[in-house]
Tab-separated table of C-alpha atoms and ligand atoms in Angstrom:
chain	number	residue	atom	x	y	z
A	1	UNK	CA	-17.624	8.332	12.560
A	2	UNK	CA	-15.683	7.403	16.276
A	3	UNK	CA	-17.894	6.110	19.221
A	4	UNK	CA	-16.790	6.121	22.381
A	5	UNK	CA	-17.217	2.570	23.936
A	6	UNK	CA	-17.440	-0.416	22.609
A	7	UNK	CA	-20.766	-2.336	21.818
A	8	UNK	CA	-20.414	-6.101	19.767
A	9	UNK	CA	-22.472	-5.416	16.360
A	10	UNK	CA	-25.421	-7.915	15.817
A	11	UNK	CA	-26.794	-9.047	12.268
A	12	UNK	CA	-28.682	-5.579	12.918
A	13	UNK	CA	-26.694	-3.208	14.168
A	14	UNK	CA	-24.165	-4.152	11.378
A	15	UNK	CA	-26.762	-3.571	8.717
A	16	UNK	CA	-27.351	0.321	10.544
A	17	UNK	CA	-23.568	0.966	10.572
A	18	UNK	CA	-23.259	0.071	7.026
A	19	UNK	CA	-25.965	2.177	5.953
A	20	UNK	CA	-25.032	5.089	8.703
A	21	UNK	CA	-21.441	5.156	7.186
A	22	UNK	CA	-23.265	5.576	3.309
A	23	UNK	CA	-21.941	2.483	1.978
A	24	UNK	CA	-25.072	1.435	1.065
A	25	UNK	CA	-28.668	3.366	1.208
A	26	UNK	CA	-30.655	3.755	3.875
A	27	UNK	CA	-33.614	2.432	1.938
A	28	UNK	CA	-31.626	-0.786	0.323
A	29	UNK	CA	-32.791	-3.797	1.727
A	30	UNK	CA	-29.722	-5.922	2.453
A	31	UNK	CA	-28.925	-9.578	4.146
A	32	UNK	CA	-26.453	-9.949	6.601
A	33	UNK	CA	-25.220	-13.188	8.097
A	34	UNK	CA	-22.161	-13.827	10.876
A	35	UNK	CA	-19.978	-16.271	9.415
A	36	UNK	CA	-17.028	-16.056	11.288
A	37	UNK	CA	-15.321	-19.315	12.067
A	38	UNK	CA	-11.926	-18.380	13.462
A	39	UNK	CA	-10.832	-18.124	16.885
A	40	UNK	CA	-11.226	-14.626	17.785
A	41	UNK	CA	-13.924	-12.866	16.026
A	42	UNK	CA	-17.396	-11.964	14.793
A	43	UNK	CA	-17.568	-11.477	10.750
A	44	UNK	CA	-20.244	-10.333	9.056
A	45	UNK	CA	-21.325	-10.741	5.694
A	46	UNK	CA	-23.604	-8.174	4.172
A	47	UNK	CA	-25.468	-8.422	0.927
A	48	UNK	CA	-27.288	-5.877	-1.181
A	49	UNK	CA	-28.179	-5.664	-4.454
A	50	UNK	CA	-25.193	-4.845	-6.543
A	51	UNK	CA	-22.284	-5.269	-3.669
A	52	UNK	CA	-21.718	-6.679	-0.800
A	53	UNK	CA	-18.621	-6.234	2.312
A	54	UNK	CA	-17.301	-7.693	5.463
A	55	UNK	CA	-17.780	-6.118	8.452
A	56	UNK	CA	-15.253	-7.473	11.385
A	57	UNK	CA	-15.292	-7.464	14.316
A	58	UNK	CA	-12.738	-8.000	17.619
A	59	UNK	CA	-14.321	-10.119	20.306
A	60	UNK	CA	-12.972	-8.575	24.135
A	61	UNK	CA	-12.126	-11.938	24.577
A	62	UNK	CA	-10.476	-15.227	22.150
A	63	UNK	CA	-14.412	-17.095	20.814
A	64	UNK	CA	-12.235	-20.110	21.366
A	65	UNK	CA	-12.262	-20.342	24.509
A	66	UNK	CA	-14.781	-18.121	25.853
A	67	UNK	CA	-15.218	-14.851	28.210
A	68	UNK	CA	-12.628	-16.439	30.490
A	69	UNK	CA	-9.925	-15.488	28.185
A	70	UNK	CA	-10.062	-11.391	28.078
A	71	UNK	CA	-8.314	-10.198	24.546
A	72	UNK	CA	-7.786	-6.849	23.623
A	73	UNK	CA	-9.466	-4.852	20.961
A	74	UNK	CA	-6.726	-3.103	20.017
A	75	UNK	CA	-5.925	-6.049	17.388
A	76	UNK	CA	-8.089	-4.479	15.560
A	77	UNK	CA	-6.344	-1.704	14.836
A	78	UNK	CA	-3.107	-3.732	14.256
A	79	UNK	CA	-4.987	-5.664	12.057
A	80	UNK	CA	-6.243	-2.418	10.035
A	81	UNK	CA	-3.093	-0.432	9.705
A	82	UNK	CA	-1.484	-4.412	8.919
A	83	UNK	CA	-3.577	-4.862	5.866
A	84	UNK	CA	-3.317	-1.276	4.859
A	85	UNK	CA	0.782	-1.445	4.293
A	86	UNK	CA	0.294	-5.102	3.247
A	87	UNK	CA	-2.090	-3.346	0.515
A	88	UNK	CA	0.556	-0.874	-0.165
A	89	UNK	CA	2.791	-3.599	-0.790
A	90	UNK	CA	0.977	-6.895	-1.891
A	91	UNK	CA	-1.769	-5.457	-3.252
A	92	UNK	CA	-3.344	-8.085	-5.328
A	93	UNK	CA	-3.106	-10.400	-2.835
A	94	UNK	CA	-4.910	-7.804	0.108
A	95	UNK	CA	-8.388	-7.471	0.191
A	96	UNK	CA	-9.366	-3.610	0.050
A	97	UNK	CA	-10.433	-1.978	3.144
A	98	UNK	CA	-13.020	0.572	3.530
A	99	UNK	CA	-13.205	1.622	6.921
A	100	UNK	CA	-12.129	0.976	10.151
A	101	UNK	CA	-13.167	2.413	13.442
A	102	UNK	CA	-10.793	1.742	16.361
A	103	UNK	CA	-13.050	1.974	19.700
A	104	UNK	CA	-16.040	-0.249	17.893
A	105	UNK	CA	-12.614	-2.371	16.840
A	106	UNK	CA	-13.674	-2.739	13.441
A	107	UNK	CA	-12.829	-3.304	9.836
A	108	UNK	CA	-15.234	-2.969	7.041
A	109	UNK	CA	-13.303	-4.722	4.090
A	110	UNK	CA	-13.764	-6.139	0.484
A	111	UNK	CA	-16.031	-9.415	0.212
A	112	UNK	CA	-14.566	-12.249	-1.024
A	113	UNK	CA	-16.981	-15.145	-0.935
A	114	UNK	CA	-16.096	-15.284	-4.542
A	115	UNK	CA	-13.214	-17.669	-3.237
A	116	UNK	CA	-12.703	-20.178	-0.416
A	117	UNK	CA	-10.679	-20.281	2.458
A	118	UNK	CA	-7.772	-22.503	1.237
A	119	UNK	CA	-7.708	-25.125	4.052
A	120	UNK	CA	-11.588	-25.696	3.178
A	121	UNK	CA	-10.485	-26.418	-0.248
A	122	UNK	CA	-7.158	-28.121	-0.285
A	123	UNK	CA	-9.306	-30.586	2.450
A	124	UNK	CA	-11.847	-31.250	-0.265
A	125	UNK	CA	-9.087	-31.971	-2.557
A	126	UNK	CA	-8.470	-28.552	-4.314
A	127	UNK	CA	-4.918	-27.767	-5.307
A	128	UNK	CA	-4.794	-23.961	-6.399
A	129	UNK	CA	-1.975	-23.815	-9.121
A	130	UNK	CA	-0.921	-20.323	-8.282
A	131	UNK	CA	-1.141	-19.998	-4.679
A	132	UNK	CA	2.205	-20.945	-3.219
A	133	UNK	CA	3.357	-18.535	-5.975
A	134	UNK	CA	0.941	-15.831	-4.560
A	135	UNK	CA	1.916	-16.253	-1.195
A	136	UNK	CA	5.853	-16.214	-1.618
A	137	UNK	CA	5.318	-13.441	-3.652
A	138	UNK	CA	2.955	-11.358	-0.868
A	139	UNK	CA	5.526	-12.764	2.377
A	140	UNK	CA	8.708	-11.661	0.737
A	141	UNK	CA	7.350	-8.348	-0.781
A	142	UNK	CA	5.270	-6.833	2.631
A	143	UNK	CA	8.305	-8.621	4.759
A	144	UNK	CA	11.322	-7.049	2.708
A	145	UNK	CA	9.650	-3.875	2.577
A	146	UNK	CA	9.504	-3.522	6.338
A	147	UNK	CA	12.740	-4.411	7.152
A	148	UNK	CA	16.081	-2.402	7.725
A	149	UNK	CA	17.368	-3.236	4.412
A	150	UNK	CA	13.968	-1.701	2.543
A	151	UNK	CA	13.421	1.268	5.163
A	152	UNK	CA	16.126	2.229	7.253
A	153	UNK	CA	16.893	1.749	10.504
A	154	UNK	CA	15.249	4.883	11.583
A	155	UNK	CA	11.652	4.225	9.930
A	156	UNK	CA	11.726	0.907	9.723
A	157	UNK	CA	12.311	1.191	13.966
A	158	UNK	CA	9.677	4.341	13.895
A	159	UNK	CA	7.212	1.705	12.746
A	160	UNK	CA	8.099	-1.193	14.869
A	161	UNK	CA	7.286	0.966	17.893
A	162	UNK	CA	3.670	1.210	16.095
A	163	UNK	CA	3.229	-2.364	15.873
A	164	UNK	CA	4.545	-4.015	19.620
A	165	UNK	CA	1.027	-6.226	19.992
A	166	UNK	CA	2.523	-8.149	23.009
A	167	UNK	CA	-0.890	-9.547	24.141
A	168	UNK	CA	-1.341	-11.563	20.343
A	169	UNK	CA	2.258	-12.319	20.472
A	170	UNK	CA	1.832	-13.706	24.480
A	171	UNK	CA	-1.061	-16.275	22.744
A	172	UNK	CA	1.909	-17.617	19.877
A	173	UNK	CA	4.517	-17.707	22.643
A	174	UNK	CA	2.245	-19.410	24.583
A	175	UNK	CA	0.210	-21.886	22.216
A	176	UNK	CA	3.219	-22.396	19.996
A	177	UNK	CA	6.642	-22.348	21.686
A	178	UNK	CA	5.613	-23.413	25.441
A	179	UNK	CA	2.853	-24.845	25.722
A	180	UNK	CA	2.721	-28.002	24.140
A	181	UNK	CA	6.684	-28.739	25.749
A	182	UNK	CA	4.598	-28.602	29.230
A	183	UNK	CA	1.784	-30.762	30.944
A	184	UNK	CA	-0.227	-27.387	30.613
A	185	UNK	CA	-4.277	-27.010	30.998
A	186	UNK	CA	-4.311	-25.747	27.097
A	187	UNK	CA	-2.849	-28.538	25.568
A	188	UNK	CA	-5.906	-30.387	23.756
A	189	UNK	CA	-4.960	-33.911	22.402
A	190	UNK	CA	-6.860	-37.590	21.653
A	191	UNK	CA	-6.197	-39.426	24.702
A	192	UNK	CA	-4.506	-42.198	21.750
A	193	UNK	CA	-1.771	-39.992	21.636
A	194	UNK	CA	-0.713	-39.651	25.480
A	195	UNK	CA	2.472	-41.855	25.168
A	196	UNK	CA	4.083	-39.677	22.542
A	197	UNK	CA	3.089	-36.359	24.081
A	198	UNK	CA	4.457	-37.740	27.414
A	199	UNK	CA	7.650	-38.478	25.177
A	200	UNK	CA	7.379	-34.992	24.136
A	201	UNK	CA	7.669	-33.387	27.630
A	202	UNK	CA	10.520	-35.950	28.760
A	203	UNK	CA	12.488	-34.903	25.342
A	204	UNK	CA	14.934	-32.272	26.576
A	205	UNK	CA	17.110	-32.142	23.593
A	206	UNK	CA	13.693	-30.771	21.563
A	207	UNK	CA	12.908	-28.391	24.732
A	208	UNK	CA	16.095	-26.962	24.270
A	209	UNK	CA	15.523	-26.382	20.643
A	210	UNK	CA	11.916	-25.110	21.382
A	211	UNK	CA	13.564	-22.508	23.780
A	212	UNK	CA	16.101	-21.611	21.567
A	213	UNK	CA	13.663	-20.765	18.548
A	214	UNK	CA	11.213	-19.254	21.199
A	215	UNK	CA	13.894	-16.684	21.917
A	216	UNK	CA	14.514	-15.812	18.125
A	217	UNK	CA	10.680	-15.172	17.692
A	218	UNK	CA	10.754	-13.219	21.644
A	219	UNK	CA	13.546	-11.269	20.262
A	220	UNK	CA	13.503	-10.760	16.759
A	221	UNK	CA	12.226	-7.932	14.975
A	222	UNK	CA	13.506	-8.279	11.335
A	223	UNK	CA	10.255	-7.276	9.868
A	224	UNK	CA	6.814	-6.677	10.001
A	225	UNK	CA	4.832	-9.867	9.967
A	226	UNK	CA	1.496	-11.566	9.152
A	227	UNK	CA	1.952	-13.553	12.399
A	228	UNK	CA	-0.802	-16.716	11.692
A	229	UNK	CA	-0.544	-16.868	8.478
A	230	UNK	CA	-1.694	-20.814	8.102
A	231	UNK	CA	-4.168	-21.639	5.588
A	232	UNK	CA	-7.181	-21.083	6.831
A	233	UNK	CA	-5.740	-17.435	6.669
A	234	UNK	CA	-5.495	-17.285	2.718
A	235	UNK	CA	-8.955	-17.067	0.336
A	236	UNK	CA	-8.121	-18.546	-2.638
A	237	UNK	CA	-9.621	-20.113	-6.223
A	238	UNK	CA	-7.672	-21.303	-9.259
A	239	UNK	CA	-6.512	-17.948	-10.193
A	240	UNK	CA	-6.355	-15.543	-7.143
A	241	UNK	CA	-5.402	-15.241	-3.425
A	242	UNK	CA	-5.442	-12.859	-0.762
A	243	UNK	CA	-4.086	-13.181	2.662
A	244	UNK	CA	-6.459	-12.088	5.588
A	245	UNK	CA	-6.546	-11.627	9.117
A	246	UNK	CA	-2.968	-9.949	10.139
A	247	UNK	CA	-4.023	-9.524	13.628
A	248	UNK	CA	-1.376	-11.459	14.701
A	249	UNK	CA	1.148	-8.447	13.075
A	250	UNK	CA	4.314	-7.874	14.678
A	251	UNK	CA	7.836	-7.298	13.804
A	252	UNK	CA	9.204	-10.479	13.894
A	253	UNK	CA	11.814	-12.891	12.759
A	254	UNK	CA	11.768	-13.063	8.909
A	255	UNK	CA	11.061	-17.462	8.929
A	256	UNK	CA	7.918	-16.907	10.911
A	257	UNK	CA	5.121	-16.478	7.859
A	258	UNK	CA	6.403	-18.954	5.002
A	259	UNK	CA	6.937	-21.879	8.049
A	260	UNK	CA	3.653	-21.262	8.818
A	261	UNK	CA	2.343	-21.775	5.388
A	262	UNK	CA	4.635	-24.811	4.853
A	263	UNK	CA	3.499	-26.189	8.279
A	264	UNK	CA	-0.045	-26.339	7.343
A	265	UNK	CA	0.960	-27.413	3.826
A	266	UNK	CA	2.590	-30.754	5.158
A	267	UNK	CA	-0.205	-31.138	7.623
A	268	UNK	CA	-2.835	-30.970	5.057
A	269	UNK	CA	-0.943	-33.646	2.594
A	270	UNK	CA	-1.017	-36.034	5.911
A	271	UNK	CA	-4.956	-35.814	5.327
A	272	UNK	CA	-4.553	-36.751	1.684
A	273	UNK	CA	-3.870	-39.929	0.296
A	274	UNK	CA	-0.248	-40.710	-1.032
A	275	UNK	CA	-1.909	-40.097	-5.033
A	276	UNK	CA	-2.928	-36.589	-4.051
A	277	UNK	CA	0.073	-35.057	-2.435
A	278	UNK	CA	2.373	-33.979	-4.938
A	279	UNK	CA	0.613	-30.776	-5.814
A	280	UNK	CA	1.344	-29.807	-1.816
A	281	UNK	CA	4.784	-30.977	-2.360
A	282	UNK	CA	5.301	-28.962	-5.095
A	283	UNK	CA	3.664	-25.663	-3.381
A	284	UNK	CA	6.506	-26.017	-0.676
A	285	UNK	CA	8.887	-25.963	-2.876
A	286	UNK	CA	7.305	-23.219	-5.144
A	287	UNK	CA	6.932	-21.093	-2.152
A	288	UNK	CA	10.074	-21.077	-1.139
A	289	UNK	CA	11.732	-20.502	-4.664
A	290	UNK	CA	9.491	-17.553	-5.201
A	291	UNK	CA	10.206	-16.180	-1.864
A	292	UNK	CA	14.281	-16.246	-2.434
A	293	UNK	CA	13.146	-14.417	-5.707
A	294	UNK	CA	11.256	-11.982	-5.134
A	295	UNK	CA	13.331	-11.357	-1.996
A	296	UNK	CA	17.078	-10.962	-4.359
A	297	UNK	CA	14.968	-8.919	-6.534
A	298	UNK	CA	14.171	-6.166	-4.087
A	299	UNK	CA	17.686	-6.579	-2.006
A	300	UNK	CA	19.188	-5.483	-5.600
A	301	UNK	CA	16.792	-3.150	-6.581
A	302	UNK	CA	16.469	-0.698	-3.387
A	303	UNK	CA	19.103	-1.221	-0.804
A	304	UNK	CA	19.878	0.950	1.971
A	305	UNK	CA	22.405	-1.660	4.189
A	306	UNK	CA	26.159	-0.691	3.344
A	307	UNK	CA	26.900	-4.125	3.569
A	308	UNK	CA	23.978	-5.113	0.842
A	309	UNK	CA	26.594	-5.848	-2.054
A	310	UNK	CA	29.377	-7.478	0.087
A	311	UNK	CA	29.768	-10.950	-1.199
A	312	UNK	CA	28.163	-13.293	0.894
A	313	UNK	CA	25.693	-12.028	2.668
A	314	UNK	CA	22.261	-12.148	0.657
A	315	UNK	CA	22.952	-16.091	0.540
A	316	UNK	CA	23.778	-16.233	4.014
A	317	UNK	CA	20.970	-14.052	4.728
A	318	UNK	CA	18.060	-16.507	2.966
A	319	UNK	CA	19.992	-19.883	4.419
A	320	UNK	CA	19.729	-18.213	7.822
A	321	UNK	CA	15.804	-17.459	6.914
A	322	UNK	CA	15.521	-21.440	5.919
A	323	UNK	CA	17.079	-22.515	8.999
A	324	UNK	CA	14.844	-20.839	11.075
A	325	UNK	CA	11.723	-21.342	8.831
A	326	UNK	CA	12.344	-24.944	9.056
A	327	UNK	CA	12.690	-24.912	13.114
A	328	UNK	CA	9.056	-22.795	13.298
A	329	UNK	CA	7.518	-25.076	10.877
A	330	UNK	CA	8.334	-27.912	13.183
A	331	UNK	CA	7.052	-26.146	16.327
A	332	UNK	CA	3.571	-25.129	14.626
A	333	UNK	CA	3.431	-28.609	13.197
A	334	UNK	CA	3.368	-30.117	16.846
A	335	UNK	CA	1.086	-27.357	18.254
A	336	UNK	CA	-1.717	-27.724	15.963
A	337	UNK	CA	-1.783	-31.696	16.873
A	338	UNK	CA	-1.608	-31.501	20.469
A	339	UNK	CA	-2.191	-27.622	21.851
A	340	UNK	CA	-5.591	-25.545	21.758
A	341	UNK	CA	-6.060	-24.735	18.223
A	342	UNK	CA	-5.783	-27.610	15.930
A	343	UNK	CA	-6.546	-27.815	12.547
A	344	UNK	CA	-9.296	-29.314	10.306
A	345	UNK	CA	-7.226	-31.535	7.902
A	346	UNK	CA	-5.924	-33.963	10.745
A	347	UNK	CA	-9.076	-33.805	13.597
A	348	UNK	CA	-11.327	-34.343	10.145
A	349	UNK	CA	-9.976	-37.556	9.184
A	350	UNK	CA	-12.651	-39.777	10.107
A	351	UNK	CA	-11.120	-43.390	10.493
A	352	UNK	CA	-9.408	-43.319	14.471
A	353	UNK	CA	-6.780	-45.138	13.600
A	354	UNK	CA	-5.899	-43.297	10.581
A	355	UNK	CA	-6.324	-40.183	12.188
A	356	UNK	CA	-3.645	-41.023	15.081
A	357	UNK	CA	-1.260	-42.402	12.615
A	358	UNK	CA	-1.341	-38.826	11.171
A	359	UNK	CA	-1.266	-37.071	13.656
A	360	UNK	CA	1.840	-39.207	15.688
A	361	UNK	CA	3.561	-38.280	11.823
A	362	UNK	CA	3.029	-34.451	12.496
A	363	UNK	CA	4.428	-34.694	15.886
A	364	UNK	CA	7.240	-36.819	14.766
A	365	UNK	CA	7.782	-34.995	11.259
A	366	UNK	CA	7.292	-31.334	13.457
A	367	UNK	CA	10.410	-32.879	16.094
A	368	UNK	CA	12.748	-33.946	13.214
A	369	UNK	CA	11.879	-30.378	11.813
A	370	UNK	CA	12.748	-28.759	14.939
A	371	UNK	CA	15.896	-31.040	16.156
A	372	UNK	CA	17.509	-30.889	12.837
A	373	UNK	CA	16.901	-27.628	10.970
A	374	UNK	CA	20.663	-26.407	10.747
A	375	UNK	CA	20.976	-30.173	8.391
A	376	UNK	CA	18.323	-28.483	5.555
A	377	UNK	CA	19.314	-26.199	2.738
A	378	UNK	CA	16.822	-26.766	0.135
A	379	UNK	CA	12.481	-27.462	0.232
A	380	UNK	CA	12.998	-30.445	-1.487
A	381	UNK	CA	15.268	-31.886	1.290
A	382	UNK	CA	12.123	-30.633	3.621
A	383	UNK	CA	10.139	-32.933	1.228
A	384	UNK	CA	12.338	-35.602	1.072
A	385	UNK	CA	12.287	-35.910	5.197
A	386	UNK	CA	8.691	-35.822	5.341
A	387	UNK	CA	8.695	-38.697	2.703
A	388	UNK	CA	11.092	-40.607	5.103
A	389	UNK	CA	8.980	-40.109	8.362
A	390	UNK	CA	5.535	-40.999	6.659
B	1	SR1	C1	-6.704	-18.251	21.096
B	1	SR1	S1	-6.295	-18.102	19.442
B	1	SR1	C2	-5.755	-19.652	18.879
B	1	SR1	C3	-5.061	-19.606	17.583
B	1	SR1	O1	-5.915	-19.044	16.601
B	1	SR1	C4	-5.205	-18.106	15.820
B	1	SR1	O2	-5.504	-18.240	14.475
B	1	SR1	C5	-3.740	-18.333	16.124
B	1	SR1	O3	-3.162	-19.312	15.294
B	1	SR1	C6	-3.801	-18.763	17.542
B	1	SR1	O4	-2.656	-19.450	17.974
B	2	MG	MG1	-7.003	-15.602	12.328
């Protein structure tokens, strides 16, 4: 079914599509709520008797901010044909899509209200054994696989042309390498914390590291991304996880997705107490291990870069990744304390005081991150430094 202009679904209208499309029958009575509480978009959940989906769907503007901020709908297609190769290559941890129609800029897509979204859960104290596991295992396999070394320059390039999404990447270069560098009108922070944002702005040596990491993500294009893939981005439970929302998909540098997991690792063991952050500790590091495996695996097992056996360059390959990984996890570490989109674990902490402490420890932890990734080799240096600025 196509439609030629665009029309944002309502509770009803999403229950007609469904049944229009034969997912469910016409005569089924079914519930259908909006639960969306991200950013950008409207998600519905629809209920009958014996299944239920997700129907998504692309605001023409960020929900964020409002109808001042225009956004296109063609996300939604990135986001589509995004989880579709993810699916082709992570596909236990991709939720299954059904249908997609690009002018309505939709996605209808597996339910999975079975499980939480992680940052829900690892704020109300949940630790989910396997999902650093999970989630090195689903960034090295969909990154790899779109690279140079998996596909060739020729299709691996044939598909970057497929996936440019400047205006997505224009919010991240924007909310995440300028802004927060710059007295700009999107910056959002507790008027408690003016004297080290102001420190911030006057800190040249970290602008110059900003820039510097701002041109490796502007110029980039080892692979194809998740682009936002922070934790309330992951659905999760003791046992399973699957990454959503790749509208953010580019090709982009290969740090990008595990420092933004890490990021929002550290930030949500600054909203736990000292007794329950080990387990968030230990997902860093587990990350980070599975990623370099999973990564070596595939580099030896399907290899089309001349160079792929020449001593030396797989290990300087991942310690380049790490470097950079531990530079973006810095920057989105300072961003979600001071620029538009913050998240839940620090602005939740009830106590003021406690709350600013935390949040002057992202900003400082984020800077350290930033100023002095080349000194890091290993996640539990990372650790270690966090330790130290706590
Ligand atoms: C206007 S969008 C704000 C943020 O939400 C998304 O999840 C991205 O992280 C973006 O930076
Ligand atoms: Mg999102």
């Amino acid at each position: 079914m196509t439609m030629s202009s665009y029309e944002s679904l309502t509770t009803e209208s999403a229950v007609s599509l469904v049944k229009k499309l034969g997912l469910f029958a016409q005569s089924e009575s079914l519930s259908c709520q909006e639960i969306g509480d991200g950013n950008l978009n409207y998600v519905f959940h629809i209920i009958g008797k014996e299944k239920s989906v997700i129907v998504k769907q692309a605001l023409p503007y960020a929900k964020v901010v409002g109808e001042s901020w225009p956004l296109t709908l063609e996300r939604a297609d990135i986001e589509n044909r995004a989880l579709r190769l993810q699916g082709k290559y992570a596909p236990d941890y991709t939720p299954k899509v059904y249908y997609s129609d690009k002018d309505l800029a939709i996605t209808i897509m597996e339910d999975l209200s079975h499980l939480e979204i992680a940052r829900t859960g690892l704020i109300n104290g949940e630790d989910y054994p396997l999902i650093a596991e999970h989630t090195g295992e689903f960034i090295a396999r969909t990154l790899y696989s779109t690279s140079d070394f998996a596909m060739g320059p020729q299709e691996k390039k044939k598909l970057q042309n497929t996936f440019c999404n400047p205006e997505l990447c224009d919010i991240t270069e924007g909310l995440v390498f300028t802004d927060p560098f710059f007295d700009a009108d999107t910056n959002d922070f507790e008027e408690g914390l003016r004297s080290d944002v102001e420190k911030i702005w006057q800190d040249t040596a970290l602008k110059l590291h900003a820039a510097q990491l701002k041109r490796l993500f502007l110029t980039s294009g080892d692979a194809l991304l998740h682009g936002d893939l922070h934790t309330g981005s992951i659905f999760a439970s003791a046992r399973e996880t699957k990454v959503i929302d790749p509208e953010f998909a580019f090709y982009g540098p290969f740090g990008f997705d595990i420092a933004h997991f890490t990021a929002n690792l550290f930030m949500n063991a600054l909203s736990r107490p000292e007794s329950r952050r080990e387990p968030v500790y230990a997902h860093i590091a587990t990350v980070w291990d599975v990623f370099n495996r999973e990564f070596t695996r595939l580099w030896k097992e399907d290899n089309k870069e001349a160079f792929a056996r020449t001593e030396g360059y797989l290990k300087w390959l991942l310690a380049d990744i790490f470097e950079q990984a531990t530079g973006f996890m810095g920057l989105e570490m300072i961003r979600r304390t001071i620029g538009l989109a913050h998240v839940k674990d620090l602005d939740g902490i009830a106590d003021t005081e406690t709350r600013l402490e935390a949040k002057r420890r992202s900003l400082s932890i984020g800077a350290r991150f930033v100023k002095e990734r080349r000194q890091f080799s290993t996640a539990d240096e990372l650790v270690e430094a966090f330790k130290e600025g706590l």
